[in-house]
Amino acid sequence: MGPMHPLREFTEADLRHRTSVKWSQYPEDVLPLWIAEMDARPPAAVSEALGELVARGDAGYGVVGPYREAFAEFARRRWQWAVTDDAVIEVADVLTGLATAIRLVTEPGAAVVVNPPVYPPFYEVIEWAGRRVETAPLGRDGRLDLDRLDEVLAGLGPGAAHLLCSPHNPTGAVHTRDELEAVARISAERGARVVVDEIHAPLVPHGFVPYLAVRGSASAFVATSASKAFNLAGLKAGLLIAGADAVHELAAIPPVVTFGASQFGLVAQTAALTDGDAWLDAVVADLTENRRLLRELLDEHLPDVGWAGGDGCYLAWLDFGGLFGDDPAAPILERGRVALSSGLSFGPGGERHARLNYATTPELLERAVRGIARIRR
Ligand SMILES: Cc1ncc(COP(=O)(O)O)c(C=O)c1O
């Protein structure tokens, strides 16, 4: 058997048969490079585990425990991060974990600071949790602006929270240990709590630092799951992890939250975390190659488009400058027949930008860039 290439397996015809949202939202002549699903089959261990469930008709309530143990092993193996069992609870998915953590660490109506441009559901999650959004935008380099963060938290006073995306969706910025320690220090000084979304972390090729492994982070919460890295978004299960000083707060979370993870999600994600390392390494290698290809295609066909090239997610945050107006995704869909995510939905700083999901085949990536470039003529 040759090396695995999870992102080289399907043709467009195969993908058009998919029923999940990425490939079913748009007409047949549109290439969908929008929502964060990969055009890959999950690891074989996942299919096998699910097949066994189906064969047994084993579709009852899931058992919690194995999933968090598998994650703790994974975190130790890949990041030398020790996660203790009493610090983790299962949740339906990462967004539920974030909403739960925000409710735990703030009072109703409190401010929650995000770093736009950022993953659009962050805004909704904060409002759904009954809190209000405040912003400390990223710097022009697409990385955290720590001075700005400090200024905003100082202005809000004690009782706020900071919802951090690590790595950052959409810029793909991988926060350094120094940056994360500064986040922890600033929040402690300003009386704010930190909640971190690490869903993309296993896909970072190198240099990922778990927030709870940095100095001063013990009062934080982290939400994560195997769903993004192993392409299991439809198999709902997530984890909420408390820092050492916050473990006691987990006791306040009721069963309506902890029973949210599904049997199929728990089993699938446990299998991926346990037996998916080789597949994950292969997908990370394919993504690295796609990133190189995308750079080459942009240089050739769209040299005026800016891309900082962050490698923390399979998402490219493209700056179209003056090419296609404030919302480039609109003409790109209409005339280029390529579906990107509109930059405007990511909040301030999203103007003139669009997000491209490059977790697809090289052929489709090339066709997409050519399609976008054609509308200039
Ligand atoms: C940063 C981030 N958080 C959360 C999610 C969604 O996670 P879940 O489906 O587990 O709620 C995504 C999905 O793309 C994401 O990019």
Coordinates of C-alpha atoms and ligand atoms in Angstrom, one line a residue:
M1 CA 0.0 0.0 0.0
G2 CA 1.4 3.4 -1.0
P3 CA 1.2 6.5 1.2
M4 CA -2.4 7.6 2.2
H5 CA -3.7 10.7 0.5
P6 CA -7.1 11.4 2.1
L7 CA -7.6 14.6 0.0
R8 CA -6.7 12.9 -3.3
E9 CA -9.3 10.1 -3.2
F10 CA -12.5 11.6 -4.6
T11 CA -13.6 12.9 -8.0
E12 CA -16.0 15.8 -8.3
A13 CA -18.7 13.2 -9.4
D14 CA -18.1 11.3 -6.1
L15 CA -18.4 14.5 -4.1
R16 CA -21.6 15.6 -5.8
H17 CA -23.3 12.6 -4.3
R18 CA -22.5 13.7 -0.8
T19 CA -25.5 14.9 1.2
S20 CA -23.8 17.0 3.9
V21 CA -24.2 20.7 3.7
K22 CA -21.0 21.6 1.8
W23 CA -21.9 19.8 -1.3
S24 CA -25.7 20.2 -1.2
Q25 CA -26.2 23.9 -0.6
Y26 CA -25.4 25.2 -4.1
P27 CA -26.3 24.3 -7.7
E28 CA -24.3 21.7 -9.6
D29 CA -22.2 24.2 -11.5
V30 CA -20.8 25.8 -8.4
L31 CA -17.6 24.6 -6.7
P32 CA -18.2 24.7 -3.0
L33 CA -15.1 25.9 -1.0
W34 CA -17.0 27.4 1.8
I35 CA -18.0 25.6 5.1
A36 CA -15.3 23.8 7.0
E37 CA -15.8 20.2 5.9
M38 CA -13.0 18.4 4.1
D39 CA -13.4 16.5 0.8
A40 CA -12.0 13.4 2.5
R41 CA -13.3 10.1 3.9
P42 CA -12.7 9.8 7.7
P43 CA -10.1 7.3 8.9
A44 CA -10.9 3.6 8.4
A45 CA -11.0 3.1 12.1
V46 CA -14.1 5.4 12.2
S47 CA -15.9 3.5 9.5
E48 CA -15.2 0.2 11.2
A49 CA -16.4 1.4 14.6
L50 CA -19.6 2.9 13.1
G51 CA -20.1 -0.3 11.0
E52 CA -20.0 -2.4 14.2
L53 CA -22.6 -0.1 15.9
V54 CA -24.9 -0.4 12.9
A55 CA -24.4 -4.2 12.7
R56 CA -25.3 -4.6 16.3
G57 CA -28.2 -2.1 16.2
D58 CA -26.3 -0.4 19.0
A59 CA -28.0 3.0 18.8
G60 CA -28.8 3.7 22.5
Y61 CA -27.4 6.5 24.7
G62 CA -23.7 6.9 24.6
V63 CA -21.3 6.1 27.5
V64 CA -19.1 9.0 28.5
G65 CA -15.6 8.3 29.6
P66 CA -13.8 6.5 26.6
Y67 CA -13.9 9.7 24.5
R68 CA -12.3 11.9 27.1
E69 CA -9.7 9.2 27.8
A70 CA -8.9 8.9 24.1
F71 CA -8.5 12.7 23.9
A72 CA -6.2 12.7 27.0
E73 CA -4.0 10.1 25.4
F74 CA -4.0 12.0 22.1
A75 CA -3.1 15.3 23.8
R76 CA -0.2 13.5 25.7
R77 CA 1.1 11.8 22.5
R78 CA 0.9 14.8 20.2
W79 CA 1.4 17.8 22.4
Q80 CA 2.9 16.4 25.7
W81 CA -0.2 18.0 27.4
A82 CA -1.5 16.2 30.5
V83 CA -5.3 16.4 30.7
T84 CA -6.7 15.0 33.9
D85 CA -9.9 13.0 33.8
D86 CA -11.8 15.1 36.4
A87 CA -11.2 18.2 34.3
V88 CA -13.2 17.1 31.3
I89 CA -16.9 16.7 30.4
E90 CA -18.6 15.6 27.2
V91 CA -20.8 18.0 25.4
A92 CA -22.8 17.9 22.1
D93 CA -20.3 19.9 20.1
V94 CA -17.8 22.7 20.4
L95 CA -20.3 25.5 20.1
T96 CA -22.3 24.1 23.0
G97 CA -19.1 23.8 25.0
L98 CA -18.3 27.4 24.4
A99 CA -21.8 28.6 25.3
T100 CA -21.7 26.5 28.5
A101 CA -18.3 27.9 29.5
I102 CA -19.3 31.5 28.8
R103 CA -22.3 31.0 31.1
L104 CA -20.1 29.5 33.8
V105 CA -17.5 32.2 33.9
T106 CA -19.6 35.4 33.4
E107 CA -22.8 36.9 34.8
P108 CA -25.8 37.6 32.5
G109 CA -25.2 40.6 30.3
A110 CA -21.4 40.6 30.8
A111 CA -19.0 41.5 28.0
V112 CA -17.3 38.8 26.0
V113 CA -14.4 40.0 23.9
V114 CA -13.7 38.4 20.5
N115 CA -10.9 39.1 18.0
P116 CA -12.4 39.9 14.6
P117 CA -12.3 38.9 11.9
V118 CA -13.4 35.7 13.6
Y119 CA -15.5 32.5 13.0
P120 CA -19.0 34.0 12.6
P121 CA -20.9 31.7 15.1
F122 CA -18.8 33.2 18.0
Y123 CA -21.1 36.3 17.8
E124 CA -24.3 34.2 18.0
V125 CA -23.0 31.9 20.7
I126 CA -22.2 34.9 23.0
E127 CA -25.7 36.4 22.4
W128 CA -27.4 33.1 22.8
A129 CA -25.6 32.7 26.1
G130 CA -27.1 36.1 27.1
R131 CA -23.9 38.0 27.1
R132 CA -22.8 40.9 24.8
V133 CA -20.1 41.0 22.2
E134 CA -17.1 43.4 22.5
T135 CA -14.2 43.4 20.0
A136 CA -10.4 43.6 20.1
P137 CA -9.6 43.2 16.4
L138 CA -6.6 41.3 15.2
G139 CA -3.6 43.4 14.0
R140 CA -3.1 44.1 10.3
D141 CA -0.9 41.0 10.2
G142 CA -3.8 38.8 11.1
R143 CA -2.4 38.0 14.5
L144 CA -3.6 38.9 18.0
D145 CA -3.1 42.6 18.9
L146 CA -2.2 42.2 22.6
D147 CA -2.0 46.0 23.3
R148 CA -5.5 46.4 21.9
L149 CA -6.8 43.4 23.9
D150 CA -5.4 44.9 27.1
E151 CA -6.9 48.2 26.3
V152 CA -10.3 46.7 25.7
L153 CA -10.3 44.5 28.8
A154 CA -9.1 47.4 30.9
G155 CA -11.9 49.6 29.6
L156 CA -14.5 46.9 30.4
G157 CA -13.3 46.3 34.0
P158 CA -13.6 43.0 35.9
G159 CA -16.2 40.4 35.0
A160 CA -15.6 40.2 31.3
A161 CA -14.4 37.1 29.3
H162 CA -12.2 36.7 26.3
L163 CA -13.3 34.1 23.7
L164 CA -10.1 33.1 21.9
C165 CA -9.9 31.0 18.7
S166 CA -6.7 28.9 18.8
P167 CA -5.6 28.5 16.0
H168 CA -7.5 31.4 14.6
N169 CA -10.3 30.9 12.1
P170 CA -10.2 32.5 9.5
T171 CA -6.6 33.7 9.3
G172 CA -5.0 30.4 10.3
A173 CA -2.7 32.2 12.8
V174 CA -1.1 29.8 15.2
H175 CA -0.6 31.6 18.5
T176 CA 2.8 31.3 20.0
R177 CA 3.5 30.4 23.6
D178 CA 4.6 34.0 24.3
E179 CA 1.3 35.3 22.8
L180 CA -0.8 32.8 24.9
E181 CA 1.1 33.7 28.1
A182 CA 0.4 37.3 27.4
V183 CA -3.3 36.6 26.9
A184 CA -3.3 34.8 30.3
R185 CA -1.4 37.6 32.0
I186 CA -3.6 40.3 30.6
S187 CA -6.8 38.5 31.5
A188 CA -5.6 38.0 35.1
E189 CA -4.6 41.6 35.4
R190 CA -7.9 42.8 34.1
G191 CA -10.1 40.4 36.0
A192 CA -11.3 38.6 32.9
R193 CA -11.8 34.8 32.2
V194 CA -10.6 33.1 29.1
V195 CA -12.5 30.6 27.0
V196 CA -10.6 29.0 24.2
D197 CA -11.8 27.1 21.1
E198 CA -9.1 24.6 20.0
I199 CA -11.2 22.6 17.5
H200 CA -8.7 23.0 14.6
A201 CA -5.6 22.3 16.8
P202 CA -4.8 18.7 15.6
L203 CA -4.4 20.1 12.0
V204 CA -1.6 22.5 12.9
P205 CA 1.5 21.1 11.2
H206 CA 3.8 22.3 13.9
G207 CA 4.0 24.7 16.8
F208 CA 0.6 24.3 18.4
V209 CA 0.6 25.2 22.1
P210 CA -2.4 24.1 24.1
Y211 CA -3.7 27.0 26.1
L212 CA -4.1 25.1 29.3
A213 CA -0.4 24.1 29.0
V214 CA 0.8 27.8 29.3
R215 CA 1.7 29.6 32.5
G216 CA -1.1 31.5 34.2
S217 CA -4.0 29.7 32.3
A218 CA -5.4 27.6 35.2
S219 CA -8.7 29.5 35.4
A220 CA -9.6 29.0 31.7
F221 CA -11.9 26.6 29.8
V222 CA -11.1 25.0 26.5
A223 CA -13.7 23.5 24.1
T224 CA -12.5 21.0 21.5
S225 CA -13.4 17.9 19.6
A226 CA -12.0 15.5 17.0
S227 CA -14.7 16.6 14.5
K228 CA -12.7 19.2 12.5
A229 CA -9.4 17.3 12.2
F230 CA -10.9 14.0 11.4
N231 CA -13.9 15.3 9.3
L232 CA -16.6 14.1 11.6
A233 CA -18.8 17.2 11.9
G234 CA -22.0 15.2 11.5
L235 CA -21.0 12.8 14.3
K236 CA -21.7 15.1 17.2
A237 CA -19.5 15.0 20.3
G238 CA -17.3 17.6 21.9
L239 CA -15.3 18.1 25.1
L240 CA -15.1 21.0 27.6
I241 CA -11.9 21.0 29.6
A242 CA -11.4 23.1 32.7
G243 CA -8.0 24.5 33.9
A244 CA -6.9 23.2 37.3
D245 CA -8.4 26.2 39.1
A246 CA -11.8 25.9 37.3
V247 CA -12.4 22.1 37.7
H248 CA -14.9 22.7 40.6
E249 CA -17.0 24.9 38.3
L250 CA -17.9 21.9 36.1
A251 CA -20.2 20.6 38.9
A252 CA -22.7 23.3 38.0
I253 CA -23.3 21.9 34.5
P254 CA -26.5 19.9 34.2
P255 CA -27.2 16.7 32.3
V256 CA -29.1 18.6 29.6
V257 CA -25.6 19.6 28.5
T258 CA -23.5 16.6 29.3
F259 CA -26.0 14.1 27.7
G260 CA -25.7 16.1 24.4
A261 CA -23.0 14.0 22.8
S262 CA -24.5 11.2 20.6
Q263 CA -23.6 7.5 20.8
F264 CA -22.4 7.6 17.1
G265 CA -20.4 10.8 17.7
L266 CA -18.7 9.5 20.9
V267 CA -17.8 6.1 19.3
A268 CA -16.6 7.7 16.0
Q269 CA -14.5 10.4 17.6
T270 CA -13.0 7.9 20.1
A271 CA -11.9 5.7 17.3
A272 CA -10.4 8.6 15.4
L273 CA -8.4 9.9 18.4
T274 CA -7.2 6.4 19.2
D275 CA -6.4 4.9 15.8
G276 CA -6.3 7.9 13.5
D277 CA -2.7 9.3 13.8
A278 CA -1.5 8.0 10.5
W279 CA -4.5 9.3 8.7
L280 CA -4.2 12.7 10.4
D281 CA -0.5 12.9 9.5
A282 CA -1.5 12.1 5.9
V283 CA -4.2 14.8 5.8
V284 CA -1.9 17.4 7.3
A285 CA 0.7 16.5 4.5
D286 CA -2.0 16.8 1.8
L287 CA -3.1 20.2 3.3
T288 CA 0.5 21.4 3.3
E289 CA 0.8 20.6 -0.3
N290 CA -2.6 22.3 -1.1
R291 CA -1.3 25.4 0.7
R292 CA 1.8 25.4 -1.6
L293 CA -0.4 24.9 -4.6
L294 CA -2.9 27.6 -3.6
R295 CA 0.0 30.1 -3.2
E296 CA 1.3 29.2 -6.7
L297 CA -2.2 29.5 -8.3
L298 CA -2.8 32.9 -6.6
D299 CA 0.6 34.1 -7.8
E300 CA -0.1 33.1 -11.3
H301 CA -3.8 34.0 -11.7
L302 CA -4.7 36.5 -9.0
P303 CA -1.4 38.2 -8.1
D304 CA -3.2 41.2 -6.5
V305 CA -5.0 39.0 -3.9
G306 CA -3.3 39.0 -0.5
W307 CA -3.0 36.0 1.7
A308 CA -0.8 35.8 4.8
G309 CA -0.7 32.0 4.5
G310 CA -1.5 31.0 8.1
D311 CA -1.3 27.2 8.4
G312 CA -3.4 26.6 11.5
C313 CA -6.6 25.7 9.6
Y314 CA -7.4 24.5 6.1
L315 CA -8.9 28.0 5.4
A316 CA -7.3 30.8 3.4
W317 CA -8.3 34.3 4.4
L318 CA -8.1 36.1 1.1
D319 CA -7.8 39.9 0.8
F320 CA -9.2 40.9 -2.6
G321 CA -8.4 44.6 -2.1
G322 CA -10.2 46.7 -4.7
L323 CA -10.9 43.8 -7.1
F324 CA -14.5 42.8 -6.4
G325 CA -16.0 45.4 -4.0
D326 CA -16.8 45.0 -0.3
D327 CA -18.1 41.5 -0.5
P328 CA -16.0 39.5 -3.0
A329 CA -17.8 36.3 -2.3
A330 CA -21.0 37.6 -4.0
P331 CA -19.6 38.2 -7.5
I332 CA -17.3 35.1 -7.1
L333 CA -20.4 33.0 -6.6
E334 CA -22.5 34.7 -9.2
R335 CA -20.0 34.9 -12.0
G336 CA -17.1 32.7 -11.0
R337 CA -19.4 29.8 -9.8
V338 CA -17.2 29.2 -6.7
A339 CA -18.8 29.4 -3.3
L340 CA -16.5 31.0 -0.7
S341 CA -17.5 32.3 2.8
S342 CA -18.3 36.0 2.8
G343 CA -15.8 38.0 4.7
L344 CA -18.5 40.3 6.0
S345 CA -19.9 37.6 8.2
F346 CA -16.6 37.5 10.2
G347 CA -17.2 41.0 11.6
P348 CA -15.1 44.1 11.4
G349 CA -12.1 43.6 9.1
G350 CA -14.0 41.2 6.9
E351 CA -14.7 43.8 4.2
R352 CA -13.0 43.0 0.8
H353 CA -12.2 39.5 2.1
A354 CA -13.5 36.0 1.5
R355 CA -12.5 32.7 3.1
L356 CA -11.5 29.8 0.9
N357 CA -11.6 26.2 2.2
Y358 CA -8.7 24.4 0.5
A359 CA -9.4 21.0 2.0
T360 CA -10.2 19.6 -1.4
T361 CA -8.5 17.9 -4.3
P362 CA -5.7 19.8 -6.2
E363 CA -7.8 19.6 -9.3
L364 CA -10.8 21.3 -7.8
L365 CA -8.6 23.9 -6.1
E366 CA -7.1 24.8 -9.4
R367 CA -10.4 25.0 -11.1
A368 CA -11.7 27.2 -8.4
V369 CA -8.9 29.7 -8.6
R370 CA -9.2 29.8 -12.4
G371 CA -12.9 30.4 -12.0
I372 CA -12.3 33.3 -9.7
A373 CA -9.6 34.8 -12.0
R374 CA -11.9 34.5 -15.0
I375 CA -14.4 37.0 -13.7
R376 CA -11.8 39.8 -13.9
R377 CA -11.9 39.7 -17.6
Ligands
LIG1 C1 -13.4 27.7 15.2 C2 -14.6 26.7 15.2 N1 -15.2 26.4 16.3 C3 -16.3 25.6 16.2 C4 -16.7 25.0 15.0 C5 -17.9 24.1 15.1 O1 -17.8 23.1 15.9 P1 -18.9 22.2 16.3 O2 -19.6 21.6 15.1 O3 -18.3 21.1 17.2 O4 -19.9 23.0 17.2 C6 -16.0 25.3 13.9 C7 -16.4 24.7 12.6 O5 -15.9 25.0 11.6 C8 -14.9 26.2 13.9 O6 -14.2 26.5 12.8

